[in-house]
Coordinates of C-alpha atoms in Angstrom, one line a residue:
X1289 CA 0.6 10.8 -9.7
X1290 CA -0.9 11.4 -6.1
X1291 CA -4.3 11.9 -6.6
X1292 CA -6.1 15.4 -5.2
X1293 CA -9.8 14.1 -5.4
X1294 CA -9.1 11.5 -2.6
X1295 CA -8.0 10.3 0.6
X1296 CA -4.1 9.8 0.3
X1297 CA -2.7 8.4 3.2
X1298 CA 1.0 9.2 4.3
X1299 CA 3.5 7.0 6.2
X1300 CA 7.0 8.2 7.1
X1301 CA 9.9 6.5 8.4
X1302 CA 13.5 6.5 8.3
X1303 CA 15.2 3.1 6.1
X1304 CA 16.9 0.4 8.6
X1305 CA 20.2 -0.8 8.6
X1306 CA 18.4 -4.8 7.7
X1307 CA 16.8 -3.1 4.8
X1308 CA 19.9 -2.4 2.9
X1309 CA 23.0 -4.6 0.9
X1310 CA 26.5 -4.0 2.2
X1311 CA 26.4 -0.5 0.1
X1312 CA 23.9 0.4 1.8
X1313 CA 20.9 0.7 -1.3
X1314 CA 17.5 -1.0 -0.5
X1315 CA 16.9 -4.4 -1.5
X1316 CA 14.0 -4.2 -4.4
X1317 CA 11.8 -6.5 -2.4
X1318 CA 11.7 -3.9 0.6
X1319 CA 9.8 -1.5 -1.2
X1320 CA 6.5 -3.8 -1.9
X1321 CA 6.8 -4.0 1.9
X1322 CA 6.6 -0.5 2.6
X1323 CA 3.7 -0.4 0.3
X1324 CA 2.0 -3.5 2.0
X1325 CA 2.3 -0.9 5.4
X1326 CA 1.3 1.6 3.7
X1327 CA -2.3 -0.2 2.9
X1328 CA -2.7 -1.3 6.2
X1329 CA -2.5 2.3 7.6
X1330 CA -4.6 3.3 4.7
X1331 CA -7.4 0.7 6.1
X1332 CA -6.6 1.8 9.9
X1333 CA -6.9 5.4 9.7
X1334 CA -10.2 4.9 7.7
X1335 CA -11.3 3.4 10.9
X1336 CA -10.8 -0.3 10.3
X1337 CA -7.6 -3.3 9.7
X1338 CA -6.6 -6.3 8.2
X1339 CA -6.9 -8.2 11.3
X1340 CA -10.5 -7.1 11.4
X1341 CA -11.2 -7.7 7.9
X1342 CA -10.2 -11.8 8.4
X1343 CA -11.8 -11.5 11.6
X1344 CA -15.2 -11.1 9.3
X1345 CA -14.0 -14.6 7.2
X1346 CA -13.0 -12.6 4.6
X1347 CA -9.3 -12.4 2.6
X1348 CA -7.5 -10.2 -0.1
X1349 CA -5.6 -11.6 -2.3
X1350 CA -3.2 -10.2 -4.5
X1351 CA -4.4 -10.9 -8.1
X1352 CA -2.3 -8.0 -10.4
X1353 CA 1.1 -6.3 -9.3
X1354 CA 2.9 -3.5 -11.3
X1355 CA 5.7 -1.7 -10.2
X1356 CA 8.2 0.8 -11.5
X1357 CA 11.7 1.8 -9.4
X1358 CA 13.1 5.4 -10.0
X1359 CA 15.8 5.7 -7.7
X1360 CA 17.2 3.8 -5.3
X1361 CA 16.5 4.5 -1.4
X1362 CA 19.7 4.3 0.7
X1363 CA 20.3 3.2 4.8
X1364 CA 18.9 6.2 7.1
X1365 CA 17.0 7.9 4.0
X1366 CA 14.0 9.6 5.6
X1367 CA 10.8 8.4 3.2
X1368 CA 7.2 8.7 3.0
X1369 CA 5.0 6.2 1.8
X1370 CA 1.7 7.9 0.0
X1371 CA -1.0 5.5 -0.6
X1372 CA -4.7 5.1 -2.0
X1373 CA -7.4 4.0 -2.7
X1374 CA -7.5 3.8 -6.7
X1375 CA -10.5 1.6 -7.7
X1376 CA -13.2 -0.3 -5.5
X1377 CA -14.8 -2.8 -8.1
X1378 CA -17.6 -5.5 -7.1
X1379 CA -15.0 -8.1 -5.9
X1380 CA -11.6 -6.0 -6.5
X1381 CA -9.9 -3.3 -4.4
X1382 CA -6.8 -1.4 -6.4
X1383 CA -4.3 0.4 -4.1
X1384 CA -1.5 2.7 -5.8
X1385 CA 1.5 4.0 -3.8
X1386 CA 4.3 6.5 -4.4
X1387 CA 7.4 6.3 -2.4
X1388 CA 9.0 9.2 -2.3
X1389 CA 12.3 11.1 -0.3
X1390 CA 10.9 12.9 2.7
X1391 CA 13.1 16.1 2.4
X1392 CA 13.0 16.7 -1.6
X1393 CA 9.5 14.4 -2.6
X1394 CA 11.5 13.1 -5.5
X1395 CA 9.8 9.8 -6.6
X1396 CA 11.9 6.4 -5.6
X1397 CA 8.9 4.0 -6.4
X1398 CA 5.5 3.9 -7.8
X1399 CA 3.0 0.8 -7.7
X1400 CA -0.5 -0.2 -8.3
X1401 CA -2.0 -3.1 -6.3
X1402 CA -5.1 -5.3 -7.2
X1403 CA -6.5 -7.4 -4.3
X1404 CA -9.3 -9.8 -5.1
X1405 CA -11.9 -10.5 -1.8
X1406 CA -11.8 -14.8 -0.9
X1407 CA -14.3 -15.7 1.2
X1408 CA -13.3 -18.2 4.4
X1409 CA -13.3 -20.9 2.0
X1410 CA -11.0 -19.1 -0.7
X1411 CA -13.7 -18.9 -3.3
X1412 CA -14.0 -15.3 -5.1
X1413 CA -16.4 -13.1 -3.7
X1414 CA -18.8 -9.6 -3.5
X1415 CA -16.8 -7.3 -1.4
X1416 CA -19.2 -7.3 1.8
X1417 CA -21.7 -3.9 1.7
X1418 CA -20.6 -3.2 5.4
X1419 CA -16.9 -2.4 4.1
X1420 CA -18.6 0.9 2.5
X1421 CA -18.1 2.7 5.9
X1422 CA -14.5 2.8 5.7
X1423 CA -14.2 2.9 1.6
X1424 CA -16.3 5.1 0.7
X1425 CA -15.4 7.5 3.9

């Protein structure tokens, strides 16, 4: 469930022909892509990105994936991907999405993301104090 006591942030697109089978149903693996862009807008509109973030010598690394399908998302579907912040630990960052129809909010997907910080050299590491700016904004 979409959390009120945070910043959720909302992505909205339309599904693509290449994102579909021949019938014209999403291809499971599509959605954990959607949720992957909806983390990096997550991290841009808080005033920061990915790019930056490896600029810095730092990595995330996903560490725990769980994900549940509801209904299937079908070629020219309007969606919106809502995503969040759910846990910022010493060395773990946990983003939850919900993918939902745009027109009647009916749940599709749901997913919770952990992502461990790697330093340059891959070893496991304190999330850097200068991240606080755009996770605790």
């Amino acid at each position: 469930m979409v959390p009120v006591d945070r910043f959720v942030c909302e992505t909205s697109f339309r599904v693509r022909y290449a994102e579909t089978d021949n019938m014209g149903v999403v291809h499971h693996a599509v959605y954990l892509v959607w949720f992957e862009e909806g983390r990096s807008a997550f991290i841009r509109e808080r005033g920061w990105s990915y790019a930056e973030i490896e600029k810095s010598g730092y990595f995330l690394a996903a560490s725990e994936l769980t994900a549940k399908y509801s209904r299937a998302a079908r070629y020219d579907q309007a969606i919106r991907v809502k995503t969040w912040l759910q846990s910022d630990r010493s060395r773990t960052l946990t983003f939850n999405c919900e993918i939902v129809d745009a027109r009647s909010d009916k749940l599709l997907f749901e997913a919770s993301l952990t992502l461990i910080c790697l330093n340059a050299r891959g070893a496991v590491t304190r999330i850097p104090a200068s991240w606080r700016s755009w996770l605790d904004s």
